[in-house]
């Protein structure tokens, strides 16, 4: 197995799974996960020709800027903004609409799950006080969409 295949089939999915686990457990996406995604993509630059590199960089930059705009408005966390930009490097530019749809659907499912959990907690509590965070783990939707689209990536065909 070549190094590029190890990165594509091992490092990328593992980093996304780590982001999902951490976001669910602690509502934090560690900077190390984002750095691993960035370093893995940088390593691919030296190991193989990357399709649509300039467009990937443009989309990732735009998504990062949008993410930090949403963070400034306190709509998402900084970890979500950083993760979104890093994941967009790995997503084919032509897959961006599918990525948005998949992450939107996953966000909707997370919202439904959180609402059901809150409803269940209110039923158990005499005072209706919620113990859990009011925020949604958007990193789960972002990383989940990245995992769903990964098998169809042009990066895998180029490796």
PDB file of C-alpha atoms in Angstrom, residues 2-157:
ATOM      1  CA  UNK A   2       1.353   3.433  -0.966  1.00  0.00           C
ATOM      2  CA  UNK A   3       1.674   6.325   1.481  1.00  0.00           C
ATOM      3  CA  UNK A   4      -1.016   8.275  -0.386  1.00  0.00           C
ATOM      4  CA  UNK A   5      -3.428   5.361   0.061  1.00  0.00           C
ATOM      5  CA  UNK A   6      -2.666   5.211   3.789  1.00  0.00           C
ATOM      6  CA  UNK A   7      -3.466   8.919   4.058  1.00  0.00           C
ATOM      7  CA  UNK A   8      -6.638   8.642   1.986  1.00  0.00           C
ATOM      8  CA  UNK A   9      -7.958   5.412   3.465  1.00  0.00           C
ATOM      9  CA  UNK A  10      -6.614   5.693   7.007  1.00  0.00           C
ATOM     10  CA  UNK A  11      -5.696   9.166   8.155  1.00  0.00           C
ATOM     11  CA  UNK A  12      -8.613  11.128   6.672  1.00  0.00           C
ATOM     12  CA  UNK A  13     -11.450   8.846   7.863  1.00  0.00           C
ATOM     13  CA  UNK A  14      -9.798   8.375  11.268  1.00  0.00           C
ATOM     14  CA  UNK A  15      -9.438  12.131  11.768  1.00  0.00           C
ATOM     15  CA  UNK A  16     -13.093  12.674  10.842  1.00  0.00           C
ATOM     16  CA  UNK A  17     -14.187   9.932  13.242  1.00  0.00           C
ATOM     17  CA  UNK A  18     -12.094  11.558  15.986  1.00  0.00           C
ATOM     18  CA  UNK A  19     -13.814  14.891  15.270  1.00  0.00           C
ATOM     19  CA  UNK A  20     -17.232  13.226  15.514  1.00  0.00           C
ATOM     20  CA  UNK A  21     -16.391  11.458  18.768  1.00  0.00           C
ATOM     21  CA  UNK A  22     -14.933  14.533  20.411  1.00  0.00           C
ATOM     22  CA  UNK A  23     -17.755  16.813  19.272  1.00  0.00           C
ATOM     23  CA  UNK A  24     -20.385  14.407  20.593  1.00  0.00           C
ATOM     24  CA  UNK A  25     -18.618  13.826  23.901  1.00  0.00           C
ATOM     25  CA  UNK A  26     -17.281  17.295  24.693  1.00  0.00           C
ATOM     26  CA  UNK A  27     -18.644  19.700  22.056  1.00  0.00           C
ATOM     27  CA  UNK A  28     -15.017  20.416  21.105  1.00  0.00           C
ATOM     28  CA  UNK A  29     -13.179  19.690  17.884  1.00  0.00           C
ATOM     29  CA  UNK A  30      -9.498  19.465  18.835  1.00  0.00           C
ATOM     30  CA  UNK A  31      -7.077  21.637  16.876  1.00  0.00           C
ATOM     31  CA  UNK A  32      -4.953  18.504  16.476  1.00  0.00           C
ATOM     32  CA  UNK A  33      -7.662  16.925  14.302  1.00  0.00           C
ATOM     33  CA  UNK A  34      -7.725  19.972  12.024  1.00  0.00           C
ATOM     34  CA  UNK A  35      -3.916  20.030  11.886  1.00  0.00           C
ATOM     35  CA  UNK A  36      -3.833  16.342  10.959  1.00  0.00           C
ATOM     36  CA  UNK A  37      -6.295  16.979   8.123  1.00  0.00           C
ATOM     37  CA  UNK A  38      -4.210  19.916   6.878  1.00  0.00           C
ATOM     38  CA  UNK A  39      -0.914  18.020   7.181  1.00  0.00           C
ATOM     39  CA  UNK A  40      -2.374  14.980   5.428  1.00  0.00           C
ATOM     40  CA  UNK A  41      -3.584  17.113   2.552  1.00  0.00           C
ATOM     41  CA  UNK A  42      -0.210  18.877   2.351  1.00  0.00           C
ATOM     42  CA  UNK A  43       1.517  15.484   2.215  1.00  0.00           C
ATOM     43  CA  UNK A  44      -0.729  14.485  -0.691  1.00  0.00           C
ATOM     44  CA  UNK A  45       0.515  17.556  -2.574  1.00  0.00           C
ATOM     45  CA  UNK A  46       3.968  15.982  -2.659  1.00  0.00           C
ATOM     46  CA  UNK A  47       2.851  12.396  -3.263  1.00  0.00           C
ATOM     47  CA  UNK A  48       0.419  12.675  -6.156  1.00  0.00           C
ATOM     48  CA  UNK A  49      -1.156  15.096  -8.592  1.00  0.00           C
ATOM     49  CA  UNK A  50      -4.218  16.624  -6.986  1.00  0.00           C
ATOM     50  CA  UNK A  51      -7.212  17.247  -9.228  1.00  0.00           C
ATOM     51  CA  UNK A  52      -8.625  20.781  -9.182  1.00  0.00           C
ATOM     52  CA  UNK A  53      -6.097  22.006  -6.590  1.00  0.00           C
ATOM     53  CA  UNK A  54      -6.637  25.729  -7.135  1.00  0.00           C
ATOM     54  CA  UNK A  55     -10.417  25.321  -6.973  1.00  0.00           C
ATOM     55  CA  UNK A  56     -10.123  23.186  -3.817  1.00  0.00           C
ATOM     56  CA  UNK A  57      -8.028  25.909  -2.165  1.00  0.00           C
ATOM     57  CA  UNK A  58     -10.496  28.600  -3.243  1.00  0.00           C
ATOM     58  CA  UNK A  59     -13.513  26.694  -1.913  1.00  0.00           C
ATOM     59  CA  UNK A  60     -11.736  25.830   1.352  1.00  0.00           C
ATOM     60  CA  UNK A  61     -10.733  29.464   1.845  1.00  0.00           C
ATOM     61  CA  UNK A  62     -14.264  30.700   1.165  1.00  0.00           C
ATOM     62  CA  UNK A  63     -15.788  28.125   3.523  1.00  0.00           C
ATOM     63  CA  UNK A  64     -13.272  29.020   6.242  1.00  0.00           C
ATOM     64  CA  UNK A  65     -14.076  32.723   5.849  1.00  0.00           C
ATOM     65  CA  UNK A  66     -17.807  31.992   5.992  1.00  0.00           C
ATOM     66  CA  UNK A  67     -17.266  29.739   9.015  1.00  0.00           C
ATOM     67  CA  UNK A  68     -15.430  32.437  10.935  1.00  0.00           C
ATOM     68  CA  UNK A  69     -18.132  34.950   9.987  1.00  0.00           C
ATOM     69  CA  UNK A  70     -20.696  32.594  11.522  1.00  0.00           C
ATOM     70  CA  UNK A  71     -18.419  32.132  14.551  1.00  0.00           C
ATOM     71  CA  UNK A  72     -18.203  35.920  14.969  1.00  0.00           C
ATOM     72  CA  UNK A  73     -22.011  35.984  15.065  1.00  0.00           C
ATOM     73  CA  UNK A  74     -21.929  33.192  17.681  1.00  0.00           C
ATOM     74  CA  UNK A  75     -23.828  30.813  15.394  1.00  0.00           C
ATOM     75  CA  UNK A  76     -21.191  28.060  15.277  1.00  0.00           C
ATOM     76  CA  UNK A  77     -18.035  27.266  17.208  1.00  0.00           C
ATOM     77  CA  UNK A  78     -14.500  28.034  16.085  1.00  0.00           C
ATOM     78  CA  UNK A  79     -13.765  24.311  15.836  1.00  0.00           C
ATOM     79  CA  UNK A  80     -16.667  23.898  13.426  1.00  0.00           C
ATOM     80  CA  UNK A  81     -15.336  26.761  11.271  1.00  0.00           C
ATOM     81  CA  UNK A  82     -11.829  25.279  11.177  1.00  0.00           C
ATOM     82  CA  UNK A  83     -13.084  21.758  10.514  1.00  0.00           C
ATOM     83  CA  UNK A  84     -15.327  22.937   7.660  1.00  0.00           C
ATOM     84  CA  UNK A  85     -12.402  24.605   5.899  1.00  0.00           C
ATOM     85  CA  UNK A  86     -10.100  21.627   6.383  1.00  0.00           C
ATOM     86  CA  UNK A  87     -12.701  19.122   5.153  1.00  0.00           C
ATOM     87  CA  UNK A  88     -13.367  21.198   2.042  1.00  0.00           C
ATOM     88  CA  UNK A  89      -9.780  20.586   0.915  1.00  0.00           C
ATOM     89  CA  UNK A  90     -10.614  16.891   0.677  1.00  0.00           C
ATOM     90  CA  UNK A  91     -14.047  17.297  -0.968  1.00  0.00           C
ATOM     91  CA  UNK A  92     -14.143  17.485  -4.754  1.00  0.00           C
ATOM     92  CA  UNK A  93     -15.307  20.913  -5.912  1.00  0.00           C
ATOM     93  CA  UNK A  94     -18.086  19.241  -7.903  1.00  0.00           C
ATOM     94  CA  UNK A  95     -19.210  17.495  -4.694  1.00  0.00           C
ATOM     95  CA  UNK A  96     -19.813  20.754  -2.809  1.00  0.00           C
ATOM     96  CA  UNK A  97     -23.598  20.728  -3.434  1.00  0.00           C
ATOM     97  CA  UNK A  98     -23.783  17.095  -2.281  1.00  0.00           C
ATOM     98  CA  UNK A  99     -21.654  17.982   0.767  1.00  0.00           C
ATOM     99  CA  UNK A 100     -24.015  20.835   1.653  1.00  0.00           C
ATOM    100  CA  UNK A 101     -27.042  18.578   1.230  1.00  0.00           C
ATOM    101  CA  UNK A 102     -25.520  15.740   3.288  1.00  0.00           C
ATOM    102  CA  UNK A 103     -24.370  18.043   6.091  1.00  0.00           C
ATOM    103  CA  UNK A 104     -27.774  19.767   6.082  1.00  0.00           C
ATOM    104  CA  UNK A 105     -29.599  16.453   6.376  1.00  0.00           C
ATOM    105  CA  UNK A 106     -27.267  15.350   9.168  1.00  0.00           C
ATOM    106  CA  UNK A 107     -27.815  18.689  10.942  1.00  0.00           C
ATOM    107  CA  UNK A 108     -31.548  18.160  10.679  1.00  0.00           C
ATOM    108  CA  UNK A 109     -31.233  14.694  12.188  1.00  0.00           C
ATOM    109  CA  UNK A 110     -29.070  16.086  15.008  1.00  0.00           C
ATOM    110  CA  UNK A 111     -31.692  18.764  15.674  1.00  0.00           C
ATOM    111  CA  UNK A 112     -34.446  16.162  15.874  1.00  0.00           C
ATOM    112  CA  UNK A 113     -32.346  13.978  18.199  1.00  0.00           C
ATOM    113  CA  UNK A 114     -31.538  16.945  20.451  1.00  0.00           C
ATOM    114  CA  UNK A 115     -35.197  17.998  20.582  1.00  0.00           C
ATOM    115  CA  UNK A 116     -36.260  14.463  21.509  1.00  0.00           C
ATOM    116  CA  UNK A 117     -33.584  14.310  24.213  1.00  0.00           C
ATOM    117  CA  UNK A 118     -34.645  17.658  25.658  1.00  0.00           C
ATOM    118  CA  UNK A 119     -38.302  16.633  25.640  1.00  0.00           C
ATOM    119  CA  UNK A 120     -37.398  13.424  27.456  1.00  0.00           C
ATOM    120  CA  UNK A 121     -35.309  15.316  30.011  1.00  0.00           C
ATOM    121  CA  UNK A 122     -38.145  17.802  30.706  1.00  0.00           C
ATOM    122  CA  UNK A 123     -40.506  14.902  31.329  1.00  0.00           C
ATOM    123  CA  UNK A 124     -38.110  13.491  33.939  1.00  0.00           C
ATOM    124  CA  UNK A 125     -37.361  16.789  35.652  1.00  0.00           C
ATOM    125  CA  UNK A 126     -39.812  18.403  38.035  1.00  0.00           C
ATOM    126  CA  UNK A 127     -38.499  21.866  37.120  1.00  0.00           C
ATOM    127  CA  UNK A 128     -37.874  21.385  33.396  1.00  0.00           C
ATOM    128  CA  UNK A 129     -34.177  22.305  33.768  1.00  0.00           C
ATOM    129  CA  UNK A 130     -31.956  21.006  30.969  1.00  0.00           C
ATOM    130  CA  UNK A 131     -28.610  19.583  31.982  1.00  0.00           C
ATOM    131  CA  UNK A 132     -27.188  19.347  28.476  1.00  0.00           C
ATOM    132  CA  UNK A 133     -25.679  22.053  26.320  1.00  0.00           C
ATOM    133  CA  UNK A 134     -28.044  24.023  24.123  1.00  0.00           C
ATOM    134  CA  UNK A 135     -25.596  23.868  21.205  1.00  0.00           C
ATOM    135  CA  UNK A 136     -25.616  21.319  18.427  1.00  0.00           C
ATOM    136  CA  UNK A 137     -22.463  19.403  17.498  1.00  0.00           C
ATOM    137  CA  UNK A 138     -22.188  20.747  13.933  1.00  0.00           C
ATOM    138  CA  UNK A 139     -18.814  19.029  13.579  1.00  0.00           C
ATOM    139  CA  UNK A 140     -20.687  15.718  13.525  1.00  0.00           C
ATOM    140  CA  UNK A 141     -22.621  16.819  10.427  1.00  0.00           C
ATOM    141  CA  UNK A 142     -19.525  18.253   8.718  1.00  0.00           C
ATOM    142  CA  UNK A 143     -17.331  15.221   9.385  1.00  0.00           C
ATOM    143  CA  UNK A 144     -20.203  12.840   8.629  1.00  0.00           C
ATOM    144  CA  UNK A 145     -20.781  14.465   5.242  1.00  0.00           C
ATOM    145  CA  UNK A 146     -17.046  14.228   4.530  1.00  0.00           C
ATOM    146  CA  UNK A 147     -17.128  10.521   5.339  1.00  0.00           C
ATOM    147  CA  UNK A 148     -20.218   9.911   3.203  1.00  0.00           C
ATOM    148  CA  UNK A 149     -18.678  11.549   0.127  1.00  0.00           C
ATOM    149  CA  UNK A 150     -15.163  10.181   0.538  1.00  0.00           C
ATOM    150  CA  UNK A 151     -15.718   6.899  -1.363  1.00  0.00           C
ATOM    151  CA  UNK A 152     -16.664   8.962  -4.433  1.00  0.00           C
ATOM    152  CA  UNK A 153     -13.676  11.327  -4.264  1.00  0.00           C
ATOM    153  CA  UNK A 154     -11.468  11.925  -7.265  1.00  0.00           C
ATOM    154  CA  UNK A 155      -8.535  11.784  -4.818  1.00  0.00           C
ATOM    155  CA  UNK A 156      -9.102   8.049  -4.444  1.00  0.00           C
ATOM    156  CA  UNK A 157      -9.052   7.537  -8.199  1.00  0.00           C
TER     157      UNK A 157
END
